[in-house]
């Protein structure tokens, strides 16, 4: 059997973790639901609100509101405004109820942490006396929470968003188990009594959780099935009609229409695939492979150009020696020889017909044609060299579509690997959310101390509860990252200091300012630092 100090120590940790986890979970439900409710209220127009009241609350609400619309149209002429006001009143009522419930739960969480803060030193010195005091305080907190929840506005009768009938609040009655008065008056508790008190606390928390689940389910927006029931119904009717039509033309009723349609569709699909997909792709493939096979053969080779140039040089040399009657050296320049040809060509043009038959005009023209051929082949050789030099550029251009396709796939797959969703992720969005959590902590700390300075004790309590809740979210978001960088010990102590109710506002703001500048998991994104 375990010793008494071990049981007391485990009982203290069990009670603390149990109450704090359940309380933070309860605050999180209301905290996450309120902003969406508020945005829906103010973003909708009158027609959108009327559409919601008629078509998005289920078939019974649709029937009842349709009857009301017909009656109102016959008497008043229009009931859109009435439906809009009814929807606004319903939303405002829920926001009011949920806000009050949020304050109650945040206040419960704040009082629990304040009790822990007050009894912290006493627990380290005299655990056997302090632990019963903590359990009694938690018992009183449950009693106060029950009174606050009972006094919720509209708790006796509340509308359901999926039903137009009133719901009796007795179905949502919340009653916590209280410690016996005899046990509360005792200063020393046995191990069995401590275990019983801990189990009662756990049972009360389970009752609170069950109550919140049922209560919030009636206050939150309808499910997707309820919201889109009208579309689903129309789709089901259309599907039924389509099924009946298919059955009529199927082989079950002796008709071969569907079999014929399937065969024709198959033949058309195969023809389309062959004519518009397979054959064009094969043609492109053959063209590409033929191009690659001929890539080593240029459009014009240097040897061919050299042959043409040598032939032209011999023609110029022979023509010039015949015209001038002298021997020219074999290395004479083509330009000098071409000048002799052009000079003779100009003289021959004075009598073109006579010289064409009996002169040197035809020979001079053939020499010029050979010169034009050499120029064309030289230009083609240069163009071939340019194409070969830019083959890598053309290959890159051909690969660009595949590159962009891979880039798009990487962008789509990246969030799965970077875990960019949620403040606990590794991406840029997660880093921004962690910084926003710290901004919320700073704002709530300022509001908490403003309420304290103005003597608003109740407001300061629930605001402190929201501070604890936001700090818990920040704690969970940064733990894994801070452990990886070795900053967890220091960062954890800063978060715990921010949760101390007795720490001054200036000290807390100093802690938040250096947290956002020192710790790696709270720094801005590297792209924004550049």
PDB file of N, CA and C in Angstrom, residues 277-313:
ATOM      1  N   UNK A 277      -6.183  11.613 -80.061  1.00  0.00           N
ATOM      2  CA  UNK A 277      -5.177  11.482 -78.997  1.00  0.00           C
ATOM      3  C   UNK A 277      -4.031  10.569 -79.437  1.00  0.00           C
ATOM      4  N   UNK A 278      -4.356   9.322 -79.779  1.00  0.00           N
ATOM      5  CA  UNK A 278      -3.311   8.335 -80.057  1.00  0.00           C
ATOM      6  C   UNK A 278      -2.526   8.677 -81.316  1.00  0.00           C
ATOM      7  N   UNK A 279      -3.232   8.927 -82.425  1.00  0.00           N
ATOM      8  CA  UNK A 279      -2.541   9.204 -83.679  1.00  0.00           C
ATOM      9  C   UNK A 279      -1.728  10.496 -83.633  1.00  0.00           C
ATOM     10  N   UNK A 280      -2.271  11.596 -83.117  1.00  0.00           N
ATOM     11  CA  UNK A 280      -1.419  12.800 -83.011  1.00  0.00           C
ATOM     12  C   UNK A 280      -0.182  12.589 -82.139  1.00  0.00           C
ATOM     13  N   UNK A 281      -0.326  11.857 -81.037  1.00  0.00           N
ATOM     14  CA  UNK A 281       0.828  11.620 -80.177  1.00  0.00           C
ATOM     15  C   UNK A 281       1.868  10.752 -80.877  1.00  0.00           C
ATOM     16  N   UNK A 282       1.431   9.723 -81.571  1.00  0.00           N
ATOM     17  CA  UNK A 282       2.375   8.896 -82.316  1.00  0.00           C
ATOM     18  C   UNK A 282       3.081   9.695 -83.401  1.00  0.00           C
ATOM     19  N   UNK A 283       2.333  10.571 -84.060  1.00  0.00           N
ATOM     20  CA  UNK A 283       2.947  11.402 -85.102  1.00  0.00           C
ATOM     21  C   UNK A 283       4.005  12.330 -84.510  1.00  0.00           C
ATOM     22  N   UNK A 284       3.673  12.927 -83.369  1.00  0.00           N
ATOM     23  CA  UNK A 284       4.654  13.805 -82.716  1.00  0.00           C
ATOM     24  C   UNK A 284       5.875  13.011 -82.269  1.00  0.00           C
ATOM     25  N   UNK A 285       5.643  11.793 -81.728  1.00  0.00           N
ATOM     26  CA  UNK A 285       6.759  10.956 -81.302  1.00  0.00           C
ATOM     27  C   UNK A 285       7.680  10.604 -82.464  1.00  0.00           C
ATOM     28  N   UNK A 286       7.086  10.227 -83.598  1.00  0.00           N
ATOM     29  CA  UNK A 286       7.897   9.874 -84.763  1.00  0.00           C
ATOM     30  C   UNK A 286       8.696  11.066 -85.263  1.00  0.00           C
ATOM     31  N   UNK A 287       8.063  12.239 -85.266  1.00  0.00           N
ATOM     32  CA  UNK A 287       8.766  13.432 -85.720  1.00  0.00           C
ATOM     33  C   UNK A 287       9.937  13.762 -84.803  1.00  0.00           C
ATOM     34  N   UNK A 288       9.712  13.618 -83.492  1.00  0.00           N
ATOM     35  CA  UNK A 288      10.779  13.925 -82.539  1.00  0.00           C
ATOM     36  C   UNK A 288      11.937  12.953 -82.684  1.00  0.00           C
ATOM     37  N   UNK A 289      11.642  11.642 -82.779  1.00  0.00           N
ATOM     38  CA  UNK A 289      12.706  10.661 -82.908  1.00  0.00           C
ATOM     39  C   UNK A 289      13.457  10.833 -84.220  1.00  0.00           C
ATOM     40  N   UNK A 290      12.733  11.171 -85.294  1.00  0.00           N
ATOM     41  CA  UNK A 290      13.402  11.397 -86.579  1.00  0.00           C
ATOM     42  C   UNK A 290      14.316  12.616 -86.493  1.00  0.00           C
ATOM     43  N   UNK A 291      13.850  13.625 -85.760  1.00  0.00           N
ATOM     44  CA  UNK A 291      14.676  14.821 -85.572  1.00  0.00           C
ATOM     45  C   UNK A 291      15.933  14.499 -84.788  1.00  0.00           C
ATOM     46  N   UNK A 292      15.774  13.683 -83.717  1.00  0.00           N
ATOM     47  CA  UNK A 292      16.930  13.319 -82.908  1.00  0.00           C
ATOM     48  C   UNK A 292      17.917  12.448 -83.698  1.00  0.00           C
ATOM     49  N   UNK A 293      17.381  11.592 -84.570  1.00  0.00           N
ATOM     50  CA  UNK A 293      18.274  10.760 -85.367  1.00  0.00           C
ATOM     51  C   UNK A 293      19.093  11.587 -86.363  1.00  0.00           C
ATOM     52  N   UNK A 294      18.524  12.722 -86.803  1.00  0.00           N
ATOM     53  CA  UNK A 294      19.219  13.557 -87.770  1.00  0.00           C
ATOM     54  C   UNK A 294      19.945  14.727 -87.144  1.00  0.00           C
ATOM     55  N   UNK A 295      20.006  14.749 -85.790  1.00  0.00           N
ATOM     56  CA  UNK A 295      20.619  15.904 -85.144  1.00  0.00           C
ATOM     57  C   UNK A 295      22.115  16.001 -85.452  1.00  0.00           C
ATOM     58  N   UNK A 296      22.817  14.850 -85.626  1.00  0.00           N
ATOM     59  CA  UNK A 296      24.254  14.895 -85.880  1.00  0.00           C
ATOM     60  C   UNK A 296      24.566  15.409 -87.283  1.00  0.00           C
ATOM     61  N   UNK A 297      23.553  15.383 -88.176  1.00  0.00           N
ATOM     62  CA  UNK A 297      23.720  15.903 -89.529  1.00  0.00           C
ATOM     63  C   UNK A 297      23.250  17.339 -89.564  1.00  0.00           C
ATOM     64  N   UNK A 298      24.159  18.247 -89.830  1.00  0.00           N
ATOM     65  CA  UNK A 298      23.776  19.646 -89.862  1.00  0.00           C
ATOM     66  C   UNK A 298      23.068  20.009 -91.147  1.00  0.00           C
ATOM     67  N   UNK A 299      22.486  21.169 -91.180  1.00  0.00           N
ATOM     68  CA  UNK A 299      21.844  21.647 -92.395  1.00  0.00           C
ATOM     69  C   UNK A 299      22.886  21.909 -93.482  1.00  0.00           C
ATOM     70  N   UNK A 300      24.060  22.385 -93.101  1.00  0.00           N
ATOM     71  CA  UNK A 300      25.140  22.638 -94.051  1.00  0.00           C
ATOM     72  C   UNK A 300      26.452  22.383 -93.342  1.00  0.00           C
ATOM     73  N   UNK A 301      27.307  21.539 -93.978  1.00  0.00           N
ATOM     74  CA  UNK A 301      28.582  21.205 -93.390  1.00  0.00           C
ATOM     75  C   UNK A 301      29.678  22.119 -93.947  1.00  0.00           C
ATOM     76  N   UNK A 302      30.758  22.252 -93.176  1.00  0.00           N
ATOM     77  CA  UNK A 302      31.850  23.141 -93.582  1.00  0.00           C
ATOM     78  C   UNK A 302      32.565  22.629 -94.832  1.00  0.00           C
ATOM     79  N   UNK A 303      32.656  21.308 -94.982  1.00  0.00           N
ATOM     80  CA  UNK A 303      33.341  20.748 -96.145  1.00  0.00           C
ATOM     81  C   UNK A 303      32.622  21.118 -97.448  1.00  0.00           C
ATOM     82  N   UNK A 304      31.269  21.114 -97.401  1.00  0.00           N
ATOM     83  CA  UNK A 304      30.510  21.479 -98.595  1.00  0.00           C
ATOM     84  C   UNK A 304      30.759  22.932 -98.962  1.00  0.00           C
ATOM     85  N   UNK A 305      30.791  23.787 -97.972  1.00  0.00           N
ATOM     86  CA  UNK A 305      31.044  25.207 -98.239  1.00  0.00           C
ATOM     87  C   UNK A 305      32.457  25.392 -98.802  1.00  0.00           C
ATOM     88  N   UNK A 306      33.409  24.623 -98.255  1.00  0.00           N
ATOM     89  CA  UNK A 306      34.788  24.752 -98.729  1.00  0.00           C
ATOM     90  C   UNK A 306      34.919  24.305-100.178  1.00  0.00           C
ATOM     91  N   UNK A 307      34.185  23.257-100.551  1.00  0.00           N
ATOM     92  CA  UNK A 307      34.209  22.805-101.935  1.00  0.00           C
ATOM     93  C   UNK A 307      33.673  23.885-102.880  1.00  0.00           C
ATOM     94  N   UNK A 308      32.594  24.500-102.496  1.00  0.00           N
ATOM     95  CA  UNK A 308      32.021  25.573-103.320  1.00  0.00           C
ATOM     96  C   UNK A 308      32.977  26.738-103.432  1.00  0.00           C
ATOM     97  N   UNK A 309      33.664  27.090-102.316  1.00  0.00           N
ATOM     98  CA  UNK A 309      34.610  28.214-102.346  1.00  0.00           C
ATOM     99  C   UNK A 309      35.806  27.895-103.233  1.00  0.00           C
ATOM    100  N   UNK A 310      36.330  26.666-103.191  1.00  0.00           N
ATOM    101  CA  UNK A 310      37.454  26.286-104.044  1.00  0.00           C
ATOM    102  C   UNK A 310      37.060  26.305-105.516  1.00  0.00           C
ATOM    103  N   UNK A 311      35.833  25.820-105.779  1.00  0.00           N
ATOM    104  CA  UNK A 311      35.369  25.834-107.176  1.00  0.00           C
ATOM    105  C   UNK A 311      35.249  27.255-107.693  1.00  0.00           C
ATOM    106  N   UNK A 312      34.731  28.169-106.894  1.00  0.00           N
ATOM    107  CA  UNK A 312      34.609  29.559-107.300  1.00  0.00           C
ATOM    108  C   UNK A 312      35.984  30.193-107.521  1.00  0.00           C
ATOM    109  N   UNK A 313      36.945  29.861-106.665  1.00  0.00           N
ATOM    110  CA  UNK A 313      38.292  30.424-106.831  1.00  0.00           C
ATOM    111  C   UNK A 313      38.917  29.971-108.144  1.00  0.00           C
TER     112      UNK A 313
END
